[in-house]
Structure formats: structure tokens, C-alpha cells
Coordinates of C-alpha atoms and ligand atoms in Angstrom, one line a residue:
M1 CA -22.1 -34.1 10.3
Q2 CA -21.2 -35.9 13.6
K3 CA -19.3 -33.8 16.1
P4 CA -16.0 -35.2 17.0
D5 CA -15.4 -36.4 20.6
T6 CA -13.5 -33.8 22.4
S7 CA -13.9 -35.0 25.9
H8 CA -10.3 -36.3 26.1
L9 CA -8.7 -33.1 25.1
R10 CA -6.3 -31.4 27.5
S11 CA -8.0 -28.1 26.9
A12 CA -11.2 -29.6 28.2
Q13 CA -9.6 -29.9 31.6
W14 CA -9.1 -26.1 31.6
F15 CA -12.1 -24.8 29.9
G16 CA -14.7 -27.5 30.6
P17 CA -15.4 -27.5 34.4
N18 CA -18.5 -25.6 35.3
D19 CA -16.9 -24.1 38.4
L20 CA -14.8 -21.1 39.4
T21 CA -11.7 -22.7 37.9
G22 CA -13.4 -23.1 34.5
F23 CA -14.7 -19.6 34.8
V24 CA -11.2 -18.2 35.4
H25 CA -9.8 -20.1 32.4
R26 CA -12.6 -19.2 30.0
T27 CA -12.7 -15.5 31.0
A28 CA -8.9 -15.3 30.4
I29 CA -9.5 -16.4 26.8
Q30 CA -12.6 -14.2 26.3
A31 CA -10.5 -11.2 27.6
E32 CA -8.7 -11.5 24.2
G33 CA -11.9 -11.0 22.3
I34 CA -12.3 -14.7 21.6
S35 CA -15.8 -16.0 22.3
G36 CA -16.9 -18.8 24.5
F37 CA -18.1 -20.5 21.4
A38 CA -14.5 -20.7 20.0
I39 CA -13.2 -22.7 23.0
K40 CA -16.2 -24.9 23.4
D41 CA -15.7 -28.5 22.4
R42 CA -12.9 -27.9 19.9
P43 CA -9.2 -28.6 19.9
V44 CA -6.8 -25.8 20.9
I45 CA -3.7 -25.8 18.7
G46 CA -0.7 -24.0 20.0
I47 CA 1.6 -22.4 17.5
A48 CA 5.1 -22.2 19.0
N49 CA 6.6 -19.3 17.0
S50 CA 10.3 -18.6 17.0
W51 CA 9.8 -15.3 15.1
S52 CA 12.1 -12.6 16.3
E53 CA 13.6 -9.4 14.8
L54 CA 16.8 -10.7 16.1
V55 CA 16.6 -13.8 13.8
N56 CA 16.6 -12.8 10.2
C57 CA 16.1 -16.4 9.0
N58 CA 12.8 -16.6 10.8
I59 CA 11.5 -13.1 10.0
H60 CA 8.6 -14.4 7.8
F61 CA 7.2 -16.5 10.4
K62 CA 4.3 -14.2 11.3
L63 CA 2.9 -14.8 7.8
L64 CA 3.5 -18.5 8.2
A65 CA 1.7 -18.5 11.5
D66 CA -1.2 -16.8 9.8
A67 CA -1.4 -19.6 7.2
V68 CA -1.2 -22.2 10.0
K69 CA -4.1 -20.5 11.8
R70 CA -6.1 -20.5 8.6
G71 CA -5.6 -24.3 8.4
V72 CA -6.5 -24.8 12.0
L73 CA -9.7 -22.8 11.6
L74 CA -10.7 -24.5 8.4
A75 CA -10.4 -27.8 10.3
G76 CA -12.5 -26.7 13.2
G77 CA -9.8 -25.9 15.8
L78 CA -8.8 -22.8 17.7
P79 CA -5.3 -21.6 17.0
L80 CA -3.4 -19.8 19.8
E81 CA 0.1 -18.5 18.9
F82 CA 2.7 -18.1 21.6
P83 CA 6.3 -16.8 21.5
T84 CA 9.3 -18.6 22.7
I85 CA 12.9 -17.4 22.9
S86 CA 14.5 -17.6 19.5
L87 CA 18.1 -18.3 18.6
G88 CA 19.7 -16.3 15.8
E89 CA 22.9 -18.0 14.6
S90 CA 24.5 -14.8 13.4
L91 CA 23.8 -12.4 16.2
M92 CA 23.6 -14.4 19.3
K93 CA 26.8 -14.5 21.4
P94 CA 28.9 -16.3 22.5
S95 CA 27.0 -19.0 20.6
A96 CA 23.4 -19.8 19.9
M97 CA 24.3 -23.4 20.9
Q98 CA 24.7 -22.2 24.5
F99 CA 21.0 -21.5 24.5
R100 CA 19.6 -24.5 22.6
N101 CA 18.7 -26.3 25.8
L102 CA 17.2 -23.1 27.3
M103 CA 14.9 -22.8 24.3
A104 CA 14.0 -26.4 24.6
M105 CA 13.0 -25.9 28.2
D106 CA 10.9 -22.8 27.3
V107 CA 9.1 -24.9 24.6
E108 CA 8.6 -27.9 26.8
E109 CA 7.3 -26.0 29.7
S110 CA 5.0 -23.7 27.7
I111 CA 3.5 -26.8 26.0
R112 CA 2.9 -28.5 29.4
A113 CA 1.7 -25.6 31.3
Y114 CA -1.0 -24.3 28.8
P115 CA -4.3 -25.8 27.6
L116 CA -2.9 -27.1 24.3
D117 CA -4.1 -30.2 22.5
A118 CA -1.6 -30.3 19.6
I119 CA 1.3 -28.1 18.8
V120 CA 2.7 -26.6 15.5
L121 CA 6.4 -25.8 15.8
L122 CA 7.6 -23.0 13.6
G123 CA 11.5 -23.2 13.4
G124 CA 14.1 -22.5 10.9
C125 CA 17.5 -21.0 11.9
D126 CA 20.0 -23.6 13.0
K127 CA 19.3 -24.1 16.7
T128 CA 15.6 -23.2 16.7
V129 CA 14.7 -26.5 15.0
P130 CA 16.5 -28.9 17.4
A131 CA 15.5 -26.8 20.5
Q132 CA 11.8 -27.0 19.5
L133 CA 12.0 -30.7 18.7
M134 CA 13.7 -31.5 22.0
G135 CA 11.2 -29.5 24.0
A136 CA 8.2 -30.9 22.2
A137 CA 9.6 -34.5 22.6
S138 CA 9.8 -34.1 26.3
A139 CA 6.3 -32.5 26.6
D140 CA 5.0 -35.4 24.4
V141 CA 1.8 -33.7 23.3
P142 CA 0.9 -34.4 19.6
T143 CA 3.3 -32.1 17.6
I144 CA 3.9 -31.3 14.0
M145 CA 6.6 -29.1 12.7
L146 CA 6.7 -26.5 9.9
T147 CA 10.1 -25.3 9.0
G148 CA 10.8 -21.9 7.4
G149 CA 12.5 -22.9 4.1
P150 CA 15.7 -21.8 2.6
Q151 CA 16.2 -18.1 1.6
E152 CA 16.6 -17.2 -2.1
P153 CA 20.2 -17.5 -3.5
A154 CA 22.4 -14.5 -3.5
Y155 CA 24.3 -13.3 -6.5
F156 CA 27.7 -11.6 -6.6
R157 CA 29.2 -10.5 -9.9
G158 CA 26.8 -12.8 -11.7
K159 CA 27.8 -15.8 -9.6
Q160 CA 25.4 -17.6 -7.4
L161 CA 26.5 -17.6 -3.7
G162 CA 25.9 -20.1 -0.9
V163 CA 25.9 -17.5 1.8
G164 CA 27.9 -19.4 4.4
T165 CA 30.1 -21.6 2.1
D166 CA 31.1 -18.7 -0.2
T167 CA 31.6 -16.2 2.7
W168 CA 34.3 -18.5 4.0
K169 CA 35.9 -18.7 0.7
Y170 CA 35.8 -15.0 -0.1
A171 CA 37.0 -14.1 3.4
D172 CA 40.1 -16.2 2.7
E173 CA 40.6 -14.4 -0.6
L174 CA 40.4 -11.1 1.2
R175 CA 43.0 -12.2 3.7
A176 CA 45.2 -13.6 0.9
G177 CA 45.1 -10.2 -0.8
K178 CA 43.2 -11.5 -3.8
M179 CA 40.1 -9.5 -3.2
T180 CA 39.6 -5.8 -2.4
Q181 CA 37.7 -4.5 0.6
A182 CA 35.3 -2.7 -1.7
D183 CA 34.4 -6.0 -3.4
F184 CA 34.0 -7.6 0.0
D185 CA 31.6 -4.8 1.1
E186 CA 29.6 -5.4 -2.1
L187 CA 29.4 -9.0 -1.2
E188 CA 28.2 -8.1 2.2
A189 CA 25.3 -6.1 0.8
N190 CA 24.1 -8.9 -1.4
A191 CA 24.7 -11.9 0.8
K192 CA 21.3 -12.5 2.3
P193 CA 18.6 -11.3 -0.2
T194 CA 15.4 -12.7 1.5
A195 CA 14.0 -14.3 4.6
G196 CA 14.6 -18.0 5.2
H197 CA 17.5 -20.0 6.5
C198 CA 20.9 -20.6 4.9
S199 CA 20.4 -22.3 1.5
E200 CA 23.3 -24.7 1.5
M201 CA 23.1 -28.0 3.3
G202 CA 24.3 -26.2 6.3
T203 CA 22.9 -26.9 9.8
A204 CA 19.6 -25.3 9.1
S205 CA 18.9 -27.1 5.8
T206 CA 20.3 -30.4 7.3
M207 CA 18.1 -30.2 10.4
T208 CA 14.9 -29.2 8.5
S209 CA 15.5 -32.1 6.0
L210 CA 16.0 -34.4 9.0
V211 CA 12.7 -33.3 10.4
E212 CA 11.2 -34.8 7.3
A213 CA 13.1 -38.0 7.6
L214 CA 12.2 -38.2 11.3
G215 CA 8.6 -38.0 10.3
M216 CA 7.9 -34.8 12.2
C217 CA 6.5 -32.7 9.4
L218 CA 4.3 -33.2 6.4
P219 CA 6.2 -34.9 3.5
G220 CA 7.7 -32.6 0.9
T221 CA 7.7 -29.5 3.1
A222 CA 11.3 -29.2 4.1
S223 CA 12.9 -27.8 1.0
I224 CA 10.2 -25.5 -0.3
P225 CA 11.9 -22.1 -0.5
A226 CA 10.9 -19.6 2.2
V227 CA 9.2 -17.2 -0.1
H228 CA 7.5 -19.7 -2.3
A229 CA 3.7 -19.7 -2.3
R230 CA 3.7 -23.4 -1.6
R231 CA 5.3 -22.8 1.8
A232 CA 2.2 -20.9 3.0
S233 CA 0.0 -23.6 1.6
A234 CA 2.1 -26.2 3.4
A235 CA 1.6 -24.1 6.6
E236 CA -2.2 -24.3 6.0
A237 CA -2.1 -28.0 5.5
T238 CA 0.1 -28.3 8.7
G239 CA -2.6 -26.5 10.7
R240 CA -5.3 -28.7 9.4
R241 CA -3.3 -31.8 10.2
A242 CA -2.6 -30.5 13.8
V243 CA -6.3 -30.5 14.4
E244 CA -6.7 -34.0 13.2
M245 CA -3.7 -35.0 15.5
A246 CA -5.4 -33.3 18.5
L247 CA -8.7 -35.2 17.9
A248 CA -6.8 -38.5 17.5
D249 CA -4.5 -37.8 20.4
G250 CA -1.6 -38.6 18.2
P251 CA 0.8 -39.5 17.0
R252 CA 2.7 -38.1 19.8
P253 CA 6.5 -37.3 19.5
S254 CA 7.3 -40.5 21.5
E255 CA 5.5 -42.6 18.9
V256 CA 7.2 -40.9 15.9
L257 CA 10.7 -40.5 17.3
T258 CA 11.6 -44.2 17.4
R259 CA 15.0 -45.9 16.9
E260 CA 14.0 -46.5 13.3
A261 CA 13.2 -42.8 12.8
F262 CA 16.7 -41.9 14.0
D263 CA 18.2 -44.4 11.6
N264 CA 16.3 -42.8 8.8
A265 CA 17.4 -39.3 9.8
I266 CA 21.1 -40.4 10.0
T267 CA 20.8 -42.0 6.6
L268 CA 19.5 -38.8 5.1
L269 CA 22.2 -36.8 7.0
V270 CA 25.1 -38.8 5.6
A271 CA 23.6 -39.2 2.1
S272 CA 23.2 -35.4 1.9
G273 CA 26.7 -34.5 3.1
G274 CA 24.9 -32.7 5.9
S275 CA 26.1 -30.7 8.9
T276 CA 28.2 -32.3 11.7
N277 CA 26.0 -30.2 14.1
A278 CA 23.1 -32.6 13.3
V279 CA 25.1 -35.4 15.1
V280 CA 25.0 -33.4 18.4
H281 CA 21.3 -32.5 17.9
L282 CA 20.2 -36.0 17.0
L283 CA 22.1 -37.5 20.0
A284 CA 20.3 -35.1 22.3
L285 CA 16.9 -35.6 20.8
A286 CA 17.1 -39.4 20.9
R287 CA 18.0 -39.3 24.6
R288 CA 15.0 -37.1 25.2
V289 CA 12.8 -40.0 24.2
G290 CA 14.8 -42.6 26.0
I291 CA 16.7 -43.9 23.0
D292 CA 20.5 -44.5 23.7
L293 CA 21.8 -43.4 20.4
Q294 CA 25.6 -43.7 20.2
L295 CA 28.1 -41.9 18.0
D296 CA 29.2 -45.1 16.4
R297 CA 25.7 -45.5 14.9
F298 CA 26.6 -42.5 12.7
H299 CA 29.7 -44.1 11.5
E300 CA 28.0 -47.4 10.8
I301 CA 25.3 -45.9 8.7
S302 CA 27.7 -43.6 6.9
E303 CA 29.8 -46.5 5.9
R304 CA 26.8 -48.2 4.2
T305 CA 25.3 -45.0 2.7
P306 CA 26.6 -43.3 -0.5
R307 CA 26.4 -39.6 -0.7
I308 CA 23.7 -38.9 -3.4
V309 CA 23.0 -35.2 -2.8
N310 CA 25.1 -32.6 -4.6
V311 CA 24.4 -29.6 -2.4
R312 CA 27.1 -27.3 -0.9
P313 CA 29.3 -27.5 1.0
S314 CA 29.8 -31.1 0.1
G315 CA 28.6 -30.5 -3.5
E316 CA 27.8 -27.8 -6.0
Y317 CA 24.2 -26.7 -5.7
L318 CA 21.8 -25.1 -3.2
V319 CA 18.6 -26.4 -1.6
Q320 CA 16.5 -24.4 -4.2
E321 CA 17.9 -26.7 -6.8
L322 CA 17.2 -29.7 -4.6
F323 CA 13.7 -28.5 -4.3
R324 CA 13.3 -28.3 -8.1
A325 CA 14.8 -31.8 -8.4
G326 CA 12.1 -33.3 -6.1
G327 CA 13.3 -32.2 -2.7
V328 CA 13.7 -34.5 0.2
P329 CA 11.1 -37.0 -1.0
T330 CA 13.2 -37.7 -4.1
V331 CA 16.3 -38.4 -1.9
L332 CA 14.3 -40.6 0.5
K333 CA 12.8 -42.5 -2.4
E334 CA 16.2 -43.3 -3.7
L335 CA 17.4 -44.2 -0.2
D336 CA 14.4 -46.5 0.3
P337 CA 16.4 -49.7 0.4
L338 CA 18.4 -48.3 3.3
L339 CA 15.5 -46.9 5.3
H340 CA 12.9 -48.2 7.7
A341 CA 10.1 -47.2 5.2
D342 CA 7.3 -48.2 7.5
A343 CA 8.3 -45.7 10.2
I344 CA 5.2 -43.9 11.3
T345 CA 5.1 -40.1 10.7
V346 CA 2.9 -37.2 11.9
S347 CA 0.9 -37.5 8.7
G348 CA -0.4 -40.8 10.2
E349 CA 1.1 -42.6 7.3
P350 CA 4.4 -44.5 7.0
L351 CA 7.4 -42.6 5.8
Q352 CA 7.3 -44.4 2.4
H353 CA 3.8 -42.9 1.7
G354 CA 5.3 -39.4 1.6
Y355 CA 7.9 -40.2 -1.0
A356 CA 6.3 -43.0 -3.1
S357 CA 5.3 -40.7 -5.9
A358 CA 8.5 -38.4 -5.9
P359 CA 10.3 -37.9 -9.2
A360 CA 13.4 -40.0 -9.9
P361 CA 16.9 -38.5 -9.3
D362 CA 18.0 -36.2 -12.1
G363 CA 21.6 -37.4 -11.8
V364 CA 22.8 -33.7 -11.3
V365 CA 21.5 -32.6 -7.9
V366 CA 20.4 -36.0 -6.7
S367 CA 22.2 -39.1 -8.0
R368 CA 21.1 -42.7 -8.1
L369 CA 22.3 -45.0 -5.3
D370 CA 24.3 -47.1 -7.8
D371 CA 26.0 -44.0 -9.2
P372 CA 26.7 -41.8 -6.2
F373 CA 28.8 -38.6 -5.8
D374 CA 30.7 -40.4 -3.0
A375 CA 30.8 -44.1 -2.3
A376 CA 30.4 -43.5 1.5
G377 CA 28.4 -41.0 3.6
G378 CA 29.6 -37.6 4.5
I379 CA 30.4 -38.1 8.2
A380 CA 33.0 -40.3 9.9
V381 CA 33.7 -40.9 13.6
V382 CA 37.3 -41.2 14.8
R383 CA 38.7 -42.3 18.2
G384 CA 42.1 -42.7 19.7
T385 CA 44.4 -41.4 22.4
L386 CA 43.4 -37.8 21.5
A387 CA 39.6 -38.5 21.5
P388 CA 38.8 -41.5 23.7
R389 CA 35.1 -40.9 23.5
G390 CA 35.2 -39.9 19.8
A391 CA 35.3 -37.0 17.4
V392 CA 33.6 -36.4 14.1
I393 CA 34.8 -35.2 10.7
K394 CA 32.8 -34.3 7.7
R395 CA 34.9 -36.2 5.1
S396 CA 32.7 -35.1 2.2
A397 CA 33.9 -31.5 2.8
A398 CA 37.5 -32.4 3.6
S399 CA 40.6 -32.7 1.3
S400 CA 40.9 -36.3 0.5
E401 CA 44.7 -36.2 0.6
L402 CA 44.6 -35.0 4.2
L403 CA 42.3 -37.8 5.6
Q404 CA 45.4 -39.8 6.3
H405 CA 47.9 -37.5 7.8
R406 CA 50.7 -37.2 10.4
G407 CA 51.9 -33.8 11.4
R408 CA 53.2 -31.7 14.3
A409 CA 50.7 -29.8 16.5
I410 CA 50.5 -26.1 16.8
V411 CA 48.3 -25.5 19.9
F412 CA 45.9 -22.6 20.5
D413 CA 44.6 -22.2 24.0
G414 CA 41.2 -20.9 23.2
I415 CA 39.7 -18.4 20.7
F416 CA 41.6 -15.3 21.9
D417 CA 44.9 -17.1 21.6
L418 CA 43.9 -18.1 18.1
G419 CA 43.0 -14.6 17.1
R420 CA 46.3 -13.2 18.5
R421 CA 48.6 -15.6 16.8
I422 CA 47.1 -17.2 13.7
D423 CA 48.3 -14.6 11.3
D424 CA 51.6 -14.0 13.1
P425 CA 54.4 -14.1 10.4
D426 CA 56.6 -15.9 12.9
L427 CA 54.1 -18.7 13.5
D428 CA 56.1 -21.9 12.9
V429 CA 53.5 -23.4 10.5
T430 CA 53.7 -25.5 7.3
E431 CA 51.1 -27.2 5.2
D432 CA 51.8 -30.4 7.2
S433 CA 51.1 -28.8 10.6
V434 CA 48.1 -29.8 12.6
L435 CA 46.3 -26.8 14.1
V436 CA 44.8 -27.7 17.5
L437 CA 42.2 -25.4 19.2
R438 CA 41.1 -26.3 22.7
N439 CA 38.9 -25.0 25.6
C440 CA 36.2 -24.5 23.1
G441 CA 33.9 -27.4 24.0
P442 CA 30.5 -27.5 25.8
V443 CA 32.1 -26.6 29.2
G444 CA 35.2 -24.8 28.1
A445 CA 33.9 -22.1 25.8
P446 CA 31.2 -22.7 27.1
G447 CA 28.5 -23.7 24.7
M448 CA 30.8 -25.4 22.1
P449 CA 30.7 -22.5 19.5
E450 CA 31.3 -22.9 15.8
W451 CA 35.0 -22.2 16.1
G452 CA 36.2 -25.5 14.8
M453 CA 36.9 -24.3 11.3
L454 CA 40.2 -22.5 12.3
P455 CA 41.2 -20.0 9.8
I456 CA 44.2 -21.0 7.6
P457 CA 47.3 -18.9 8.6
E458 CA 47.8 -16.0 6.3
K459 CA 51.4 -17.0 5.5
L460 CA 49.9 -20.3 4.1
L461 CA 47.1 -18.6 2.3
R462 CA 49.5 -16.4 0.5
R463 CA 51.3 -19.5 -0.7
G464 CA 48.0 -20.8 -2.2
I465 CA 47.3 -23.3 0.6
R466 CA 43.6 -23.6 1.4
D467 CA 43.4 -26.5 3.8
V468 CA 45.4 -28.1 6.6
V469 CA 44.3 -30.5 9.3
R470 CA 42.5 -28.8 12.2
I471 CA 41.4 -30.4 15.5
S472 CA 39.2 -28.9 18.2
D473 CA 36.6 -29.7 20.9
A474 CA 34.4 -27.0 19.2
R475 CA 31.7 -27.4 16.4
M476 CA 31.8 -25.9 13.0
S477 CA 29.3 -24.1 10.8
G478 CA 27.3 -26.6 8.7
T479 CA 28.2 -24.4 5.7
A480 CA 31.9 -24.7 6.3
F481 CA 34.4 -27.1 4.7
G482 CA 38.0 -28.3 5.2
T483 CA 39.7 -31.2 7.0
T484 CA 38.5 -30.3 10.4
V485 CA 38.1 -32.8 13.3
L486 CA 35.4 -31.6 15.6
H487 CA 33.6 -32.4 18.9
V488 CA 36.6 -34.1 20.4
A489 CA 35.4 -35.8 23.6
P490 CA 36.1 -35.5 26.4
E491 CA 36.9 -31.8 25.8
A492 CA 40.0 -30.1 27.2
A493 CA 38.1 -28.2 29.9
V494 CA 37.1 -31.4 31.7
G495 CA 40.6 -32.9 31.4
G496 CA 40.4 -34.7 28.1
P497 CA 43.7 -35.4 26.3
L498 CA 43.3 -32.3 24.1
S499 CA 44.4 -30.5 27.2
I500 CA 47.9 -32.1 27.3
V501 CA 48.9 -31.5 23.7
Q502 CA 52.1 -29.4 23.3
D503 CA 53.5 -27.6 20.3
G504 CA 55.4 -30.0 18.2
D505 CA 53.7 -33.2 19.4
P506 CA 53.0 -35.6 16.5
I507 CA 49.3 -36.2 15.8
V508 CA 48.0 -39.0 13.5
L509 CA 44.7 -38.7 11.7
D510 CA 43.6 -41.9 9.9
V511 CA 39.9 -41.5 8.9
K512 CA 39.9 -44.8 7.0
N513 CA 40.9 -46.7 10.2
Q514 CA 38.8 -44.3 12.4
R515 CA 41.9 -43.2 14.4
L516 CA 42.9 -39.9 15.9
D517 CA 46.0 -40.3 18.1
L518 CA 48.5 -38.2 20.0
D519 CA 51.5 -40.1 18.9
I520 CA 53.7 -39.9 22.0
P521 CA 54.4 -42.8 24.6
A522 CA 51.5 -43.9 26.7
E523 CA 53.4 -43.2 29.9
E524 CA 54.0 -39.7 28.8
I525 CA 50.2 -39.3 28.2
E526 CA 49.5 -40.7 31.6
R527 CA 52.0 -38.4 33.3
R528 CA 50.7 -35.2 31.6
L529 CA 47.0 -36.1 32.3
A530 CA 47.9 -36.5 36.0
E531 CA 49.2 -33.0 36.1
V532 CA 46.2 -31.3 34.2
Q533 CA 44.9 -28.2 35.9
L534 CA 41.3 -27.5 35.0
P535 CA 40.5 -23.9 34.0
E536 CA 38.3 -21.7 36.2
P537 CA 34.6 -21.8 35.1
R538 CA 33.7 -18.8 32.9
Y539 CA 30.4 -18.2 34.7
R540 CA 29.7 -18.2 38.5
R541 CA 26.0 -17.4 38.4
G542 CA 22.9 -17.5 36.2
Y543 CA 22.1 -19.5 33.2
G544 CA 25.8 -19.7 32.3
R545 CA 26.5 -21.5 35.6
L546 CA 23.6 -23.8 35.2
F547 CA 24.9 -24.7 31.7
I548 CA 28.5 -25.4 32.9
D549 CA 27.2 -27.5 35.9
H550 CA 24.9 -29.7 33.8
V551 CA 25.9 -29.8 30.1
L552 CA 26.9 -33.2 28.8
Q553 CA 29.8 -33.9 26.4
A554 CA 29.5 -33.8 22.6
D555 CA 29.1 -37.6 22.3
E556 CA 26.1 -37.3 24.5
G557 CA 24.4 -34.5 22.6
C558 CA 25.3 -31.5 24.9
D559 CA 21.9 -31.7 26.6
F560 CA 21.5 -31.0 30.3
D561 CA 21.9 -34.1 32.4
F562 CA 18.6 -33.5 34.1
L563 CA 16.6 -33.3 30.8
Q564 CA 17.2 -36.7 29.5
G565 CA 14.5 -39.3 29.2
L566 CA 10.7 -38.8 29.1
P567 CA 9.3 -37.1 32.2
D568 CA 7.4 -39.1 34.7
E569 CA 4.3 -36.9 34.4
E570 CA 1.6 -37.9 32.0
P571 CA 1.3 -35.1 29.4
Q572 CA -2.4 -35.3 29.0
R573 CA -3.0 -34.1 32.6
M574 CA -3.1 -30.6 33.7
P575 CA 0.1 -30.0 35.7
Y576 CA -0.5 -31.1 39.3
G577 CA -3.8 -32.6 38.2
L578 CA -6.0 -30.0 39.9
I579 CA -9.0 -29.8 37.7
S580 CA -11.6 -28.5 40.1
G581 CA -11.7 -26.0 42.9
W582 CA -9.9 -22.8 43.2
Q583 CA -6.4 -22.8 41.6
G584 CA -6.2 -19.7 39.5
G585 CA -4.8 -16.3 40.5
W586 CA -6.2 -12.9 40.0
Ligands
FES1 FE1 20.1 -18.7 10.4 FE2 22.1 -19.8 8.8 S1 22.1 -18.0 10.0 S2 20.1 -20.6 9.2

């Protein structure tokens, strides 16, 4: 068998030179008990593992990494696993989103700094996936992703649970006095039965599905359950493919993440009733590879794309049922007329190749395009005097009768004010009120936490009311539902119009006509804006300060301003290009 050409590999720059530099690099590897033979003339595959005991969704990643390594070894490569910081949606405060860009920097710089020829990303929980994609996109070394898969469904009193969606519902039942604390405790003990990410079409399942539509993973791998044997075999196949990509020097992320790939991802997002958080992440990712993706593109695609996936919170089922119905390939196959089917993927084949043999829609979990669950896609963009740069609403998870609504504002100045007053019996609230939460955006919170699904005031809950219009500069959990306008830009903390809303001001939401307006005279808006006093920044030092100083608004993806665009440095070079002579340190 002919030996593949390995002279172009990045790792050859570290391990190849027959001088003191090469000696230092080779001996560092041999110190781990890896032989010189193992690093000679073969691709080194980095496995970026977001395993952490602080991230329950990714807790099975050591096993997956072992399966990836098996694939790499079978294909003749050397796998080297490395940790990055990991972002656990449930435990990380004030918000995992505050650290997405930090993890992206960790991933990018680890890839660039080490002798790696191709990368396998292991991500699952909400922010780990976009963070890894963003970092790998900027490093632009051949990269393939393996996502962690959804956890097994939980059951409570014989009923299947979507852990996020149903938790919100049962929490409201508890507050309404319709559920006992003992029952709620039993729910808690059963809510998350296995490893894996949340199994509704929340942010994690949305993002992992979009990885497939973007072409950044092997086809058919996104919806395989976390504990299914096929996930490990997918990991093995991913490792094998990474070796091929290293030898072929591609495709690189910049070749896969094209404008067409983003259109494909947005089409799947809105057809699935997926998470609004994906809007922010796709905007950020696109800008990493120099694509000026705009918020309006989401609305345009949503208008032309029916919702054909019946998974919670927009529908009835979980991702396990989607997997059994054919998974993402079945959805993409049905969406084919709306896709750029020839977009190149990490498999080396066009997107269409991955779904060509997928089963037809079953009409239950996945519908046909001509008989959809909703005529339009799940996400709409609104603008107006209250959101000059736009805001988003997941209309597929909203109350249809509230999508055109005029009501009086009740304003909460941040999360603590909300917590203090939302259940106050004297709160002057009716089902027509519009609840406004501000100072919860990228700069204001900071980190734009998932606080946008404001709880329904207890006095309304007790009257059986389960939804009112809510508006904020925050995000909301992908598993949540309700008539919630999110990501208002510019946010209150940088002087956006949300900062001037007063209790009792009329607000008009008109999703059909894409409007969100503070319905007071223009001169009064001008007068109030001129008097806005910006809040003191929450952080004066450290990463928090860096974040506040450089984070972009929601309509630009909340990335740091200095991380947009591909770096000037050619990724194939060792940083600083010093490939001979002394440069190591003992
Ligand atoms: Fe990790 Fe939902 S908490 S995916």
C-alpha cells in the first residue's frame, strides 16, 4: 500500500525537523509513553473534549472520545485529546452565554498553538457547540464535529417529560397551587435520567441539528440518542474521517461554512421550530468566517419555510422520536427544494448525498412540505420604535391570539426587581398587560441570560392565564414557550428605547407586519432618550470587564468585536513561523 504524503501536515513542522527544536517537540510526546513511531509521518488528530463533571449533558464524552480515538487509530492517525473549558447550562452563573466567547477563544488558540492536523470537536450542552464551532472556524484547520446526542426521555407519573418544556409547565402548576411540593420533588428526582443534552428542540438539539445542516458533522449523526450504540460507532466513523481530512488538508471550516450553508441551517432552524438562541449563534459564527449574515435573513427564510417538525416546545414529541422517524436527514430531504443541496460538507460530499436515502416523513413527527404543522417557519423578526435594530419571537411557541396585541407596559428594571415584584398581589397586571424586562442584554446583565421568559404573575396563574406578551433584551431557553419578544436591540444598558419605557406606556406587537412599537409620540421618545442615564458597568476588572467592553449587540451575534473575520495568519503555519532553531523552553 502506498504511504500517504504527510509532508504538508502542520504536525510535521513540529515533529519533523532534525534539530533541537524537533527533539524538544518529539520528546514531549514520548514523555507520555507515545513512541517516536506513532508521531512519524502520520496525521495528529486533536480531540477537543468539553467533558466536565460540571456539565451533566456532556458527562459521557470520555467514552465518545475513546471511540473517536479508535477511529483515528484504525485510519492510521494519532489521536491526542485535549480539554477546553466547558459550559454547563444549568450550573454556570450568571449565564453560560457570558462564557461562550471565552470557550471559543480557548478552542481557537488551542488548535492554532498545537501540532494538530485535523480536529474533532466534542460538544453537546447548549453553548459548547457554538463556542467550539466559532473557535474552530477562526482557527480554520480541518474540523469535524461529533455532538453528544439527546438524553433519554424522563417519565413522571407515566407521562413522558421534555425536561425543559415540562419543567416550566409544572413550575407554573406549583405556583398556581395545582401541584404539591412532594410531587414537584418527585419530578426533580426523575427529570434527567441519563447523560446527553436536553431532548426537546431546545438550544442544544437545535444547535446539534444545525451542525448537520451546516455540513460540519457526518450526516445522520445529530439526533442519535446519547446512550445509543450507534453514537459510539458514529464517533468511530468521525475519527476515521478526521484522518482523511487531515491528509487531504480539507475541507476546512471556511470551505464548509459558506453563505449557502448558513441558509441551509436557517431553513432547518425555522422548519424545526428551533431555539431563538440559534439566531445569535449563527450570526456570530457567520461573522467569524467573514459572512455578513443579517437578522432579516432569518425572517425571509422563515416566511418561505413551513414548520414540518413536530418536536417540543413547538410540537409534541422529543428528539428520540425524531431519530426513529429518520432524524435530521429525513427533515433535510423533505426540505430539499428549499436548500442549497450541493453545499459541500465535512464528509467531502454535498449535503444532498447525506440525506438522499433517508426515509420519507411519517406525517406524525415529520410532515411533508405540502402538509406542514405550520404554514410558516418558527421564528419571526420584528422592528420598530422599541427595537430599531430588531428583536425575535418564536411564533411557533407563542399564543396565536397574542401575536397582534396592544397593551400597557409593566416595567421591571432587571432580574432582581422582577423577582421582588412579579408575584406581588398589588401588581397592577391583567391578561392584556405587556411585561417588560430590561437591563438583561449582552452588556446589561451582562451576558444576555435566559431570563426572557418572564414568569406569569401568580395572580394571573390562579385565574388560569398561562401566557401574556413579554418583551426583553434577554434570551430565553430553547425549551421555553410563550409570547416572548427577545433580543431587543439595542439593549437598554446601551441606551436603547427599552430603557425609556414607563409603566402604563402602550406597546404594540404586530408580528404579521413585523412591528414592535412604543406607541407614544415621537417627540416624547426623543425627549426621554436624550435624558437616559446609562447604568454603571457590573464588572470593573477581569473577563467580565473584557466582556462588557467588547461584546456586540444581539443582532450581531454577541461575539467580541475583535474576534470577527478570519485571522490574517495562515493556519497551516506554526505560530510565528519559527520552524528551526531553538524556540522551546525547558
Ligand atoms: Fe445542557 Fe439542556 S442543560 S443541553
